């Protein structure tokens, strides 16, 4: 199916009883001048769900090739190139006393490095 | 067979005032130009997608068709899309005031379809604008510029005898609303059945809606969604309501008398989805409101007669309402 003639199958899967949790991800970049910057859709040039699918998911699995592809993309037109990308993940969990926030370890990737730092 | 044909014609092509469709044109085009184009097909977003990508991730059919006819480097450029965006807005303004109404609506539709299909050609696709974009095309194919338009004014001036030159009632002024009603019923049925088939009855276990709401509310920072996600029984009730509403919306086609109740419910359903999950189905709200007011004006007339006219006979006389 192609827009605007679409299948309407959003949110179709059910979830079993159990912990209700989700994660919020922030993609950060650090430039060669040392400026940290949130890597938004307009900086990367793709919608965030696509960035998650093409890069973040693979980088979480330790795929440094995905990180290098992302570096190439964001540095293509940048006068101050990015030298580091960080994936910061917060875990939110529902409990009887409310929402509990936990931070996962930050994943860091450096330009021209072949492995997860 | 003749009875079937008569029934078909009576459903799709009843003699209807062209005023309702003209009001629909004005409302939809105004909202589309002022709100939906900037929100769903913003120029800055189009430009950064064009500047930072040399290829599409998942080109939509319209974009593939254009790419097959015109080289990417010639059409998919910031300059061309800036012109396209501007031309779409101009077509929208012309459609709003009803000048060259059909052509303007057709160009507005074309521009809108290209802009949104382009945005969705980079691996992320959403639904909110789809039905309204189709409705724009339906308006272009119907006599929606017959009234409340510069076209009508010009016709009247040319004839100079005060007549519009075209009848105020037509058999082709209702089918766009009827078809929109059918399309809405199909979309809701599709989404309701996919939940039942893929998710099963477990979809209504409360945990499913809590999980989805929690995920959306956290990422979009929605307080009401966070609150809902913490109320299991309420999530069960709303899950059952969602399945019932989506799966049985089509009943409004079969029992037109209760259709307005479905439309009102749909408006609140989408407002609720926006408040708790951030889903911007405002185009659906606009369509549901149009159907509520214009699909069966007789329904409103009889309600006004029943509930107001009976108690205020002088008011009834003033507005010229008759008891049927």
Tab-separated table of C-alpha atoms in Angstrom:
chain	number	residue	atom	x	y	z
A	1	UNK	CA	0.000	0.000	0.000
A	2	UNK	CA	1.180	3.486	-0.709
A	3	UNK	CA	0.142	6.837	0.709
A	4	UNK	CA	-2.694	7.936	0.773
A	5	UNK	CA	-4.173	4.461	0.283
A	6	UNK	CA	-2.969	2.681	3.385
A	7	UNK	CA	-3.531	-0.319	5.569
A	8	UNK	CA	-4.779	0.749	8.968
A	9	UNK	CA	-3.001	-1.635	11.294
A	10	UNK	CA	-1.461	0.676	13.855
A	11	UNK	CA	-1.009	-0.530	17.446
A	12	UNK	CA	-2.440	-3.917	16.512
A	13	UNK	CA	-0.307	-6.171	18.733
A	14	UNK	CA	-1.362	-7.025	22.249
A	15	UNK	CA	0.944	-7.005	25.250
A	16	UNK	CA	0.890	-9.692	27.932
A	17	UNK	CA	0.415	-8.848	31.618
A	18	UNK	CA	3.698	-7.857	33.177
A	19	UNK	CA	5.967	-4.886	33.805
A	20	UNK	CA	5.029	-1.807	31.854
A	21	UNK	CA	8.142	-0.029	30.787
A	22	UNK	CA	9.498	1.986	27.923
A	23	UNK	CA	12.656	3.778	27.010
A	24	UNK	CA	13.371	7.267	25.784
A	25	UNK	CA	16.456	7.664	23.635
A	26	UNK	CA	18.508	10.773	23.025
A	27	UNK	CA	21.047	10.858	20.253
A	28	UNK	CA	23.879	13.267	21.034
A	29	UNK	CA	26.769	14.384	18.905
A	30	UNK	CA	29.972	16.149	19.926
A	31	UNK	CA	31.745	18.274	17.329
A	32	UNK	CA	35.498	18.604	16.847
A	33	UNK	CA	35.266	21.984	18.618
A	34	UNK	CA	33.797	20.167	21.626
A	35	UNK	CA	30.220	21.380	21.239
A	36	UNK	CA	27.595	18.841	22.309
A	37	UNK	CA	24.450	18.867	20.194
A	38	UNK	CA	21.266	16.821	20.133
A	39	UNK	CA	21.119	15.025	16.788
A	40	UNK	CA	17.624	15.918	15.652
A	41	UNK	CA	15.790	14.842	12.518
A	42	UNK	CA	16.780	17.981	10.625
A	43	UNK	CA	20.478	17.563	11.486
A	44	UNK	CA	20.517	13.916	10.419
A	45	UNK	CA	18.137	14.555	7.520
A	46	UNK	CA	15.787	11.700	8.271
A	47	UNK	CA	12.671	11.215	10.418
A	48	UNK	CA	13.492	9.990	13.939
A	49	UNK	CA	11.791	6.558	13.483
A	50	UNK	CA	13.971	5.993	10.408
A	51	UNK	CA	17.099	7.054	12.306
A	52	UNK	CA	16.152	4.588	15.046
A	53	UNK	CA	15.610	1.795	12.532
A	54	UNK	CA	18.640	2.420	10.305
A	55	UNK	CA	21.206	3.440	12.930
A	56	UNK	CA	20.280	3.423	16.620
A	57	UNK	CA	18.970	-0.153	16.683
A	58	UNK	CA	22.148	-1.449	15.022
A	59	UNK	CA	24.422	0.729	17.154
A	60	UNK	CA	22.747	-0.599	20.290
A	61	UNK	CA	23.707	-4.067	19.074
A	62	UNK	CA	27.325	-2.898	18.849
A	63	UNK	CA	27.381	-2.407	15.078
A	64	UNK	CA	30.080	0.247	14.667
A	65	UNK	CA	29.578	0.228	10.888
A	66	UNK	CA	26.169	1.804	11.484
A	67	UNK	CA	27.883	4.458	13.601
A	68	UNK	CA	30.379	5.227	10.829
A	69	UNK	CA	27.544	5.487	8.295
A	70	UNK	CA	25.815	7.941	10.620
A	71	UNK	CA	29.042	9.956	11.012
A	72	UNK	CA	29.377	10.168	7.227
A	73	UNK	CA	25.788	11.373	6.930
A	74	UNK	CA	25.916	14.093	9.603
A	75	UNK	CA	29.385	15.286	8.615
A	76	UNK	CA	28.627	15.544	4.891
A	77	UNK	CA	27.683	19.224	5.063
A	78	UNK	CA	29.035	20.216	8.467
A	79	UNK	CA	31.852	22.803	8.798
A	80	UNK	CA	32.459	21.609	12.374
A	81	UNK	CA	32.403	17.819	11.978
A	82	UNK	CA	31.060	15.522	14.643
A	83	UNK	CA	33.714	13.317	16.238
A	84	UNK	CA	31.579	11.515	18.779
A	85	UNK	CA	28.046	10.135	18.903
A	86	UNK	CA	26.392	9.124	22.156
A	87	UNK	CA	23.221	7.120	22.636
A	88	UNK	CA	21.674	8.067	25.962
A	89	UNK	CA	18.817	5.876	27.108
A	90	UNK	CA	16.438	6.449	29.996
A	91	UNK	CA	14.242	3.578	31.148
A	92	UNK	CA	10.811	4.433	32.519
A	93	UNK	CA	8.918	1.816	34.504
A	94	UNK	CA	5.426	1.928	35.971
A	95	UNK	CA	5.188	0.862	39.603
A	96	UNK	CA	2.482	1.059	42.256
A	97	UNK	CA	4.128	4.199	43.561
A	98	UNK	CA	4.330	5.905	40.177
A	99	UNK	CA	6.835	6.231	37.354
A	100	UNK	CA	10.394	5.136	38.149
A	101	UNK	CA	13.225	6.485	36.019
A	102	UNK	CA	16.487	4.655	35.444
A	103	UNK	CA	19.459	5.530	33.260
A	104	UNK	CA	21.148	2.949	31.070
A	105	UNK	CA	24.890	3.156	30.359
A	106	UNK	CA	25.677	5.651	27.614
A	107	UNK	CA	26.901	4.093	24.367
A	108	UNK	CA	29.676	6.157	22.809
A	109	UNK	CA	30.987	5.910	19.246
A	110	UNK	CA	33.918	7.901	17.888
A	111	UNK	CA	34.569	8.836	14.311
A	112	UNK	CA	37.025	6.541	12.474
A	113	UNK	CA	36.921	4.028	15.292
A	114	UNK	CA	36.060	0.478	14.350
A	115	UNK	CA	34.525	-0.475	17.649
A	116	UNK	CA	32.155	0.618	20.381
A	117	UNK	CA	34.002	2.786	22.905
B	1	UNK	CA	-32.556	-4.944	-10.856
B	2	UNK	CA	-34.165	-1.564	-11.372
B	3	UNK	CA	-34.956	-1.427	-7.660
B	4	UNK	CA	-31.275	-1.975	-6.861
B	5	UNK	CA	-30.225	0.720	-9.291
B	6	UNK	CA	-32.800	3.110	-7.830
B	7	UNK	CA	-31.551	2.323	-4.330
B	8	UNK	CA	-27.952	2.903	-5.408
B	9	UNK	CA	-28.845	6.237	-7.000
B	10	UNK	CA	-30.948	7.280	-4.025
B	11	UNK	CA	-28.006	6.626	-1.710
B	12	UNK	CA	-25.222	8.253	-3.715
B	13	UNK	CA	-27.082	10.795	-5.815
B	14	UNK	CA	-30.043	12.295	-3.971
B	15	UNK	CA	-31.118	15.788	-4.985
B	16	UNK	CA	-29.255	17.939	-2.447
B	17	UNK	CA	-28.613	21.600	-1.840
B	18	UNK	CA	-25.180	22.556	-3.129
B	19	UNK	CA	-24.730	24.889	-0.152
B	20	UNK	CA	-23.551	22.140	2.207
B	21	UNK	CA	-20.798	20.980	-0.143
B	22	UNK	CA	-19.687	24.568	-0.691
B	23	UNK	CA	-19.419	25.118	3.061
B	24	UNK	CA	-17.455	21.863	3.300
B	25	UNK	CA	-15.059	23.178	0.649
B	26	UNK	CA	-14.474	26.407	2.537
B	27	UNK	CA	-13.994	24.717	5.909
B	28	UNK	CA	-11.698	21.950	4.680
B	29	UNK	CA	-9.563	24.142	2.441
B	30	UNK	CA	-9.221	26.868	5.089
B	31	UNK	CA	-8.141	24.396	7.760
B	32	UNK	CA	-5.876	22.612	5.305
B	33	UNK	CA	-4.074	25.754	4.109
B	34	UNK	CA	-3.784	27.450	7.499
B	35	UNK	CA	-3.101	24.434	9.681
B	36	UNK	CA	-2.536	21.088	7.991
B	37	UNK	CA	-0.067	22.057	5.255
B	38	UNK	CA	2.244	23.856	7.716
B	39	UNK	CA	1.867	20.998	10.194
B	40	UNK	CA	2.036	17.956	7.929
B	41	UNK	CA	4.013	19.204	4.935
B	42	UNK	CA	6.146	22.039	6.239
B	43	UNK	CA	8.592	23.578	3.793
B	44	UNK	CA	11.629	23.460	6.141
B	45	UNK	CA	11.109	19.719	6.597
B	46	UNK	CA	10.786	19.167	2.847
B	47	UNK	CA	13.982	21.130	2.271
B	48	UNK	CA	16.159	19.339	4.797
B	49	UNK	CA	14.958	15.989	3.481
B	50	UNK	CA	15.912	17.066	-0.038
B	51	UNK	CA	19.234	18.598	0.940
B	52	UNK	CA	20.456	15.727	3.070
B	53	UNK	CA	19.372	12.751	0.987
B	54	UNK	CA	20.460	11.670	-2.437
B	55	UNK	CA	17.896	8.865	-2.528
B	56	UNK	CA	14.615	7.782	-0.969
B	57	UNK	CA	14.398	5.141	1.735
B	58	UNK	CA	10.953	3.877	0.784
B	59	UNK	CA	9.504	5.948	-2.073
B	60	UNK	CA	5.725	6.207	-2.148
B	61	UNK	CA	3.959	5.341	-5.395
B	62	UNK	CA	3.428	8.993	-6.394
B	63	UNK	CA	7.109	9.737	-5.836
B	64	UNK	CA	8.205	6.638	-7.755
B	65	UNK	CA	5.960	7.688	-10.637
B	66	UNK	CA	7.460	11.189	-10.723
B	67	UNK	CA	10.989	9.770	-10.417
B	68	UNK	CA	10.317	7.483	-13.367
B	69	UNK	CA	9.254	10.433	-15.511
B	70	UNK	CA	11.636	13.141	-14.309
B	71	UNK	CA	15.249	12.755	-13.138
B	72	UNK	CA	15.596	13.170	-9.397
B	73	UNK	CA	18.139	15.954	-9.793
B	74	UNK	CA	15.690	17.950	-11.904
B	75	UNK	CA	12.582	17.727	-9.735
B	76	UNK	CA	13.527	16.785	-6.176
B	77	UNK	CA	15.425	19.948	-5.337
B	78	UNK	CA	14.824	22.619	-2.677
B	79	UNK	CA	14.102	25.210	-5.377
B	80	UNK	CA	11.457	23.137	-7.129
B	81	UNK	CA	9.821	22.185	-3.834
B	82	UNK	CA	9.787	25.790	-2.649
B	83	UNK	CA	7.880	26.687	-5.818
B	84	UNK	CA	5.642	23.623	-5.457
B	85	UNK	CA	4.863	24.502	-1.845
B	86	UNK	CA	4.034	28.101	-2.779
B	87	UNK	CA	1.920	27.021	-5.749
B	88	UNK	CA	0.015	24.606	-3.516
B	89	UNK	CA	-0.773	27.392	-1.054
B	90	UNK	CA	-1.885	29.712	-3.876
B	91	UNK	CA	-4.097	26.959	-5.283
B	92	UNK	CA	-5.502	26.565	-1.774
B	93	UNK	CA	-6.354	30.259	-1.513
B	94	UNK	CA	-8.026	30.180	-4.937
B	95	UNK	CA	-9.987	27.076	-3.928
B	96	UNK	CA	-10.990	28.800	-0.695
B	97	UNK	CA	-12.455	31.827	-2.450
B	98	UNK	CA	-13.782	29.640	-5.234
B	99	UNK	CA	-11.962	31.008	-8.252
B	100	UNK	CA	-11.481	28.383	-10.969
B	101	UNK	CA	-12.653	26.140	-8.161
B	102	UNK	CA	-12.242	22.709	-9.739
B	103	UNK	CA	-8.816	23.443	-11.206
B	104	UNK	CA	-7.625	25.091	-7.979
B	105	UNK	CA	-8.838	22.154	-5.921
B	106	UNK	CA	-7.173	19.723	-8.292
B	107	UNK	CA	-3.855	21.605	-8.049
B	108	UNK	CA	-4.197	21.857	-4.267
B	109	UNK	CA	-4.768	18.110	-4.115
B	110	UNK	CA	-1.879	17.350	-6.442
B	111	UNK	CA	0.518	19.589	-4.531
B	112	UNK	CA	-0.589	18.188	-1.194
B	113	UNK	CA	-0.251	14.589	-2.353
B	114	UNK	CA	3.255	15.184	-3.723
B	115	UNK	CA	4.462	17.035	-0.613
B	116	UNK	CA	3.134	14.492	1.853
B	117	UNK	CA	4.095	11.461	-0.235
B	118	UNK	CA	7.597	12.944	-0.493
B	119	UNK	CA	7.809	13.393	3.268
B	120	UNK	CA	6.768	9.758	3.736
B	121	UNK	CA	9.357	8.453	1.273
B	122	UNK	CA	12.110	8.432	3.883
B	123	UNK	CA	11.128	5.357	5.835
B	124	UNK	CA	8.470	6.804	8.121
B	125	UNK	CA	4.811	6.803	7.230
B	126	UNK	CA	1.735	7.983	9.109
B	127	UNK	CA	-1.994	8.121	8.539
B	128	UNK	CA	-3.604	11.310	9.852
B	129	UNK	CA	-3.729	13.294	6.607
B	130	UNK	CA	-4.638	10.475	4.216
B	131	UNK	CA	-8.444	10.665	4.267
B	132	UNK	CA	-8.566	14.440	4.127
B	133	UNK	CA	-6.203	14.380	1.152
B	134	UNK	CA	-8.616	12.013	-0.596
B	135	UNK	CA	-11.547	14.272	0.364
B	136	UNK	CA	-9.803	17.193	-1.372
B	137	UNK	CA	-9.787	15.165	-4.576
B	138	UNK	CA	-13.485	14.351	-4.131
B	139	UNK	CA	-14.255	18.058	-3.742
B	140	UNK	CA	-12.435	18.740	-7.007
B	141	UNK	CA	-14.602	16.165	-8.760
B	142	UNK	CA	-17.877	17.499	-7.317
B	143	UNK	CA	-19.735	20.825	-7.692
B	144	UNK	CA	-18.245	22.293	-4.524
B	145	UNK	CA	-17.776	25.714	-6.114
B	146	UNK	CA	-21.421	26.019	-7.085
B	147	UNK	CA	-22.157	28.364	-4.174
B	148	UNK	CA	-20.164	30.719	-1.928
B	149	UNK	CA	-17.528	31.198	-4.586
B	150	UNK	CA	-16.162	33.852	-6.905
B	151	UNK	CA	-17.041	31.517	-9.769
B	152	UNK	CA	-20.712	31.714	-8.748
B	153	UNK	CA	-20.484	35.489	-8.350
B	154	UNK	CA	-18.929	35.891	-11.788
B	155	UNK	CA	-21.594	33.669	-13.324
B	156	UNK	CA	-24.282	35.777	-11.680
B	157	UNK	CA	-22.701	38.994	-12.941
B	158	UNK	CA	-22.382	37.634	-16.465
B	159	UNK	CA	-26.021	36.628	-16.502
B	160	UNK	CA	-26.877	40.015	-14.876
B	161	UNK	CA	-30.457	38.961	-14.273
B	162	UNK	CA	-29.703	37.784	-10.755
B	163	UNK	CA	-29.851	34.081	-11.538
B	164	UNK	CA	-26.764	31.964	-10.887
B	165	UNK	CA	-27.235	30.106	-14.129
B	166	UNK	CA	-26.912	26.834	-12.262
B	167	UNK	CA	-29.443	25.083	-10.035
B	168	UNK	CA	-29.088	25.268	-6.245
B	169	UNK	CA	-29.920	21.587	-5.878
B	170	UNK	CA	-28.008	18.865	-7.656
B	171	UNK	CA	-27.845	15.105	-7.627
B	172	UNK	CA	-24.041	15.245	-7.518
B	173	UNK	CA	-23.646	17.292	-4.354
B	174	UNK	CA	-23.869	14.506	-1.774
B	175	UNK	CA	-21.667	11.644	-2.978
B	176	UNK	CA	-18.352	13.120	-1.679
B	177	UNK	CA	-19.733	13.161	1.871
B	178	UNK	CA	-21.235	9.687	1.483
B	179	UNK	CA	-17.962	8.321	0.118
B	180	UNK	CA	-16.013	9.938	2.957
B	181	UNK	CA	-18.370	8.268	5.412
B	182	UNK	CA	-17.710	4.900	3.730
B	183	UNK	CA	-13.931	5.488	3.744
B	184	UNK	CA	-13.987	6.405	7.420
B	185	UNK	CA	-15.967	3.244	8.165
B	186	UNK	CA	-13.438	1.171	6.195
B	187	UNK	CA	-10.449	2.683	7.996
B	188	UNK	CA	-11.957	2.202	11.446
B	189	UNK	CA	-13.057	-1.333	10.591
B	190	UNK	CA	-9.592	-2.097	9.233
B	191	UNK	CA	-7.836	-0.875	12.363
B	192	UNK	CA	-10.361	-2.523	14.713
B	193	UNK	CA	-10.192	-5.895	12.951
B	194	UNK	CA	-6.396	-5.829	12.762
B	195	UNK	CA	-6.332	-5.478	16.556
B	196	UNK	CA	-8.734	-8.381	16.985
B	197	UNK	CA	-6.983	-10.616	14.452
B	198	UNK	CA	-3.363	-9.833	15.365
B	199	UNK	CA	-3.744	-8.956	19.019
B	200	UNK	CA	-6.752	-11.114	19.856
B	201	UNK	CA	-9.033	-10.470	22.788
B	202	UNK	CA	-5.880	-9.876	24.856
B	203	UNK	CA	-5.780	-6.461	23.207
B	204	UNK	CA	-8.433	-5.499	25.738
B	205	UNK	CA	-6.479	-6.774	28.777
B	206	UNK	CA	-5.607	-3.234	29.859
B	207	UNK	CA	-1.859	-3.891	29.786
B	208	UNK	CA	-1.791	-3.368	26.022
B	209	UNK	CA	-3.311	0.113	26.165
B	210	UNK	CA	-1.257	0.959	29.250
B	211	UNK	CA	1.944	-0.003	27.411
B	212	UNK	CA	1.156	1.911	24.238
B	213	UNK	CA	-0.030	4.965	26.148
B	214	UNK	CA	2.975	4.886	28.453
B	215	UNK	CA	5.370	4.649	25.517
B	216	UNK	CA	3.782	7.574	23.683
B	217	UNK	CA	3.268	9.675	26.807
B	218	UNK	CA	6.893	9.306	27.919
B	219	UNK	CA	8.320	10.174	24.520
B	220	UNK	CA	5.907	13.058	23.919
B	221	UNK	CA	5.798	14.245	27.534
B	222	UNK	CA	2.027	13.942	27.949
B	223	UNK	CA	0.845	14.218	31.547
B	224	UNK	CA	-2.635	12.874	30.791
B	225	UNK	CA	-1.138	9.844	29.059
B	226	UNK	CA	1.125	9.145	32.022
B	227	UNK	CA	-1.904	9.362	34.291
B	228	UNK	CA	-3.964	7.007	32.089
B	229	UNK	CA	-1.105	4.495	31.884
B	230	UNK	CA	-1.262	4.129	35.668
B	231	UNK	CA	-4.965	3.206	35.767
B	232	UNK	CA	-5.440	-0.419	34.782
B	233	UNK	CA	-9.240	-0.639	35.063
B	234	UNK	CA	-9.684	2.546	33.080
B	235	UNK	CA	-7.325	1.157	30.428
B	236	UNK	CA	-9.474	-1.986	30.184
B	237	UNK	CA	-12.631	0.108	29.776
B	238	UNK	CA	-11.047	2.340	27.123
B	239	UNK	CA	-9.632	-0.700	25.281
B	240	UNK	CA	-13.103	-2.228	25.046
B	241	UNK	CA	-14.513	1.133	23.934
B	242	UNK	CA	-11.790	1.460	21.266
B	243	UNK	CA	-12.468	-1.982	19.814
B	244	UNK	CA	-16.238	-1.450	19.858
B	245	UNK	CA	-16.006	2.001	18.280
B	246	UNK	CA	-13.555	1.014	15.551
B	247	UNK	CA	-15.115	-2.321	14.671
B	248	UNK	CA	-18.721	-1.168	14.708
B	249	UNK	CA	-18.400	2.319	13.228
B	250	UNK	CA	-19.717	0.810	9.983
B	251	UNK	CA	-23.127	0.406	11.669
B	252	UNK	CA	-23.506	4.163	11.120
B	253	UNK	CA	-23.726	3.364	7.404
B	254	UNK	CA	-26.497	0.852	7.925
B	255	UNK	CA	-28.490	2.863	10.478
B	256	UNK	CA	-28.118	6.504	9.371
B	257	UNK	CA	-30.393	7.666	12.227
B	258	UNK	CA	-27.647	6.930	14.776
B	259	UNK	CA	-24.734	8.049	12.572
B	260	UNK	CA	-24.413	11.458	14.324
B	261	UNK	CA	-23.799	9.650	17.607
B	262	UNK	CA	-20.870	7.803	16.001
B	263	UNK	CA	-19.510	11.065	14.581
B	264	UNK	CA	-19.653	12.818	17.954
B	265	UNK	CA	-18.071	9.784	19.615
B	266	UNK	CA	-15.359	9.797	16.938
B	267	UNK	CA	-14.512	13.435	17.621
B	268	UNK	CA	-14.035	12.727	21.332
B	269	UNK	CA	-12.177	9.486	20.524
B	270	UNK	CA	-9.598	11.411	18.504
B	271	UNK	CA	-9.369	14.236	21.049
B	272	UNK	CA	-8.689	11.572	23.668
B	273	UNK	CA	-6.041	9.924	21.491
B	274	UNK	CA	-4.333	13.277	21.058
B	275	UNK	CA	-4.434	14.161	24.750
B	276	UNK	CA	-3.144	10.797	25.953
B	277	UNK	CA	-0.973	9.578	23.075
B	278	UNK	CA	-0.255	12.671	20.983
B	279	UNK	CA	-1.839	11.240	17.823
B	280	UNK	CA	-2.761	14.258	15.682
B	281	UNK	CA	-5.837	12.948	13.862
B	282	UNK	CA	-7.236	16.464	13.492
B	283	UNK	CA	-8.077	15.883	9.816
B	284	UNK	CA	-10.379	13.057	10.938
B	285	UNK	CA	-11.993	15.374	13.479
B	286	UNK	CA	-12.680	17.903	10.720
B	287	UNK	CA	-14.200	15.220	8.481
B	288	UNK	CA	-16.312	13.802	11.312
B	289	UNK	CA	-17.642	17.276	12.129
B	290	UNK	CA	-18.483	17.905	8.467
B	291	UNK	CA	-20.355	14.617	8.321
B	292	UNK	CA	-22.087	15.440	11.598
B	293	UNK	CA	-23.452	18.718	10.281
B	294	UNK	CA	-23.853	18.138	6.559
B	295	UNK	CA	-24.423	14.445	5.824
B	296	UNK	CA	-28.004	14.597	7.022
B	297	UNK	CA	-29.160	18.178	7.659
B	298	UNK	CA	-32.705	16.832	8.102
B	299	UNK	CA	-31.523	15.088	11.278
B	300	UNK	CA	-30.567	18.442	12.780
B	301	UNK	CA	-33.693	20.134	11.535
B	302	UNK	CA	-35.924	17.570	13.174
B	303	UNK	CA	-33.931	17.793	16.450
B	304	UNK	CA	-34.173	21.576	16.469
B	305	UNK	CA	-37.888	21.290	15.795
B	306	UNK	CA	-38.359	18.716	18.498
B	307	UNK	CA	-36.317	20.245	21.303
B	308	UNK	CA	-36.376	23.972	20.618
B	309	UNK	CA	-39.261	24.610	18.307
B	310	UNK	CA	-41.803	23.034	20.654
B	311	UNK	CA	-40.795	25.348	23.483
B	312	UNK	CA	-40.255	28.506	21.499
B	313	UNK	CA	-42.942	28.736	18.839
B	314	UNK	CA	-42.142	32.397	18.172
B	315	UNK	CA	-38.507	31.510	17.491
B	316	UNK	CA	-39.656	28.704	15.223
B	317	UNK	CA	-41.724	31.161	13.239
B	318	UNK	CA	-38.828	33.576	13.022
B	319	UNK	CA	-36.413	31.051	11.526
B	320	UNK	CA	-39.123	29.569	9.367
B	321	UNK	CA	-38.959	26.043	10.751
B	322	UNK	CA	-41.945	23.863	10.016
B	323	UNK	CA	-43.061	20.778	11.897
B	324	UNK	CA	-42.702	17.755	9.629
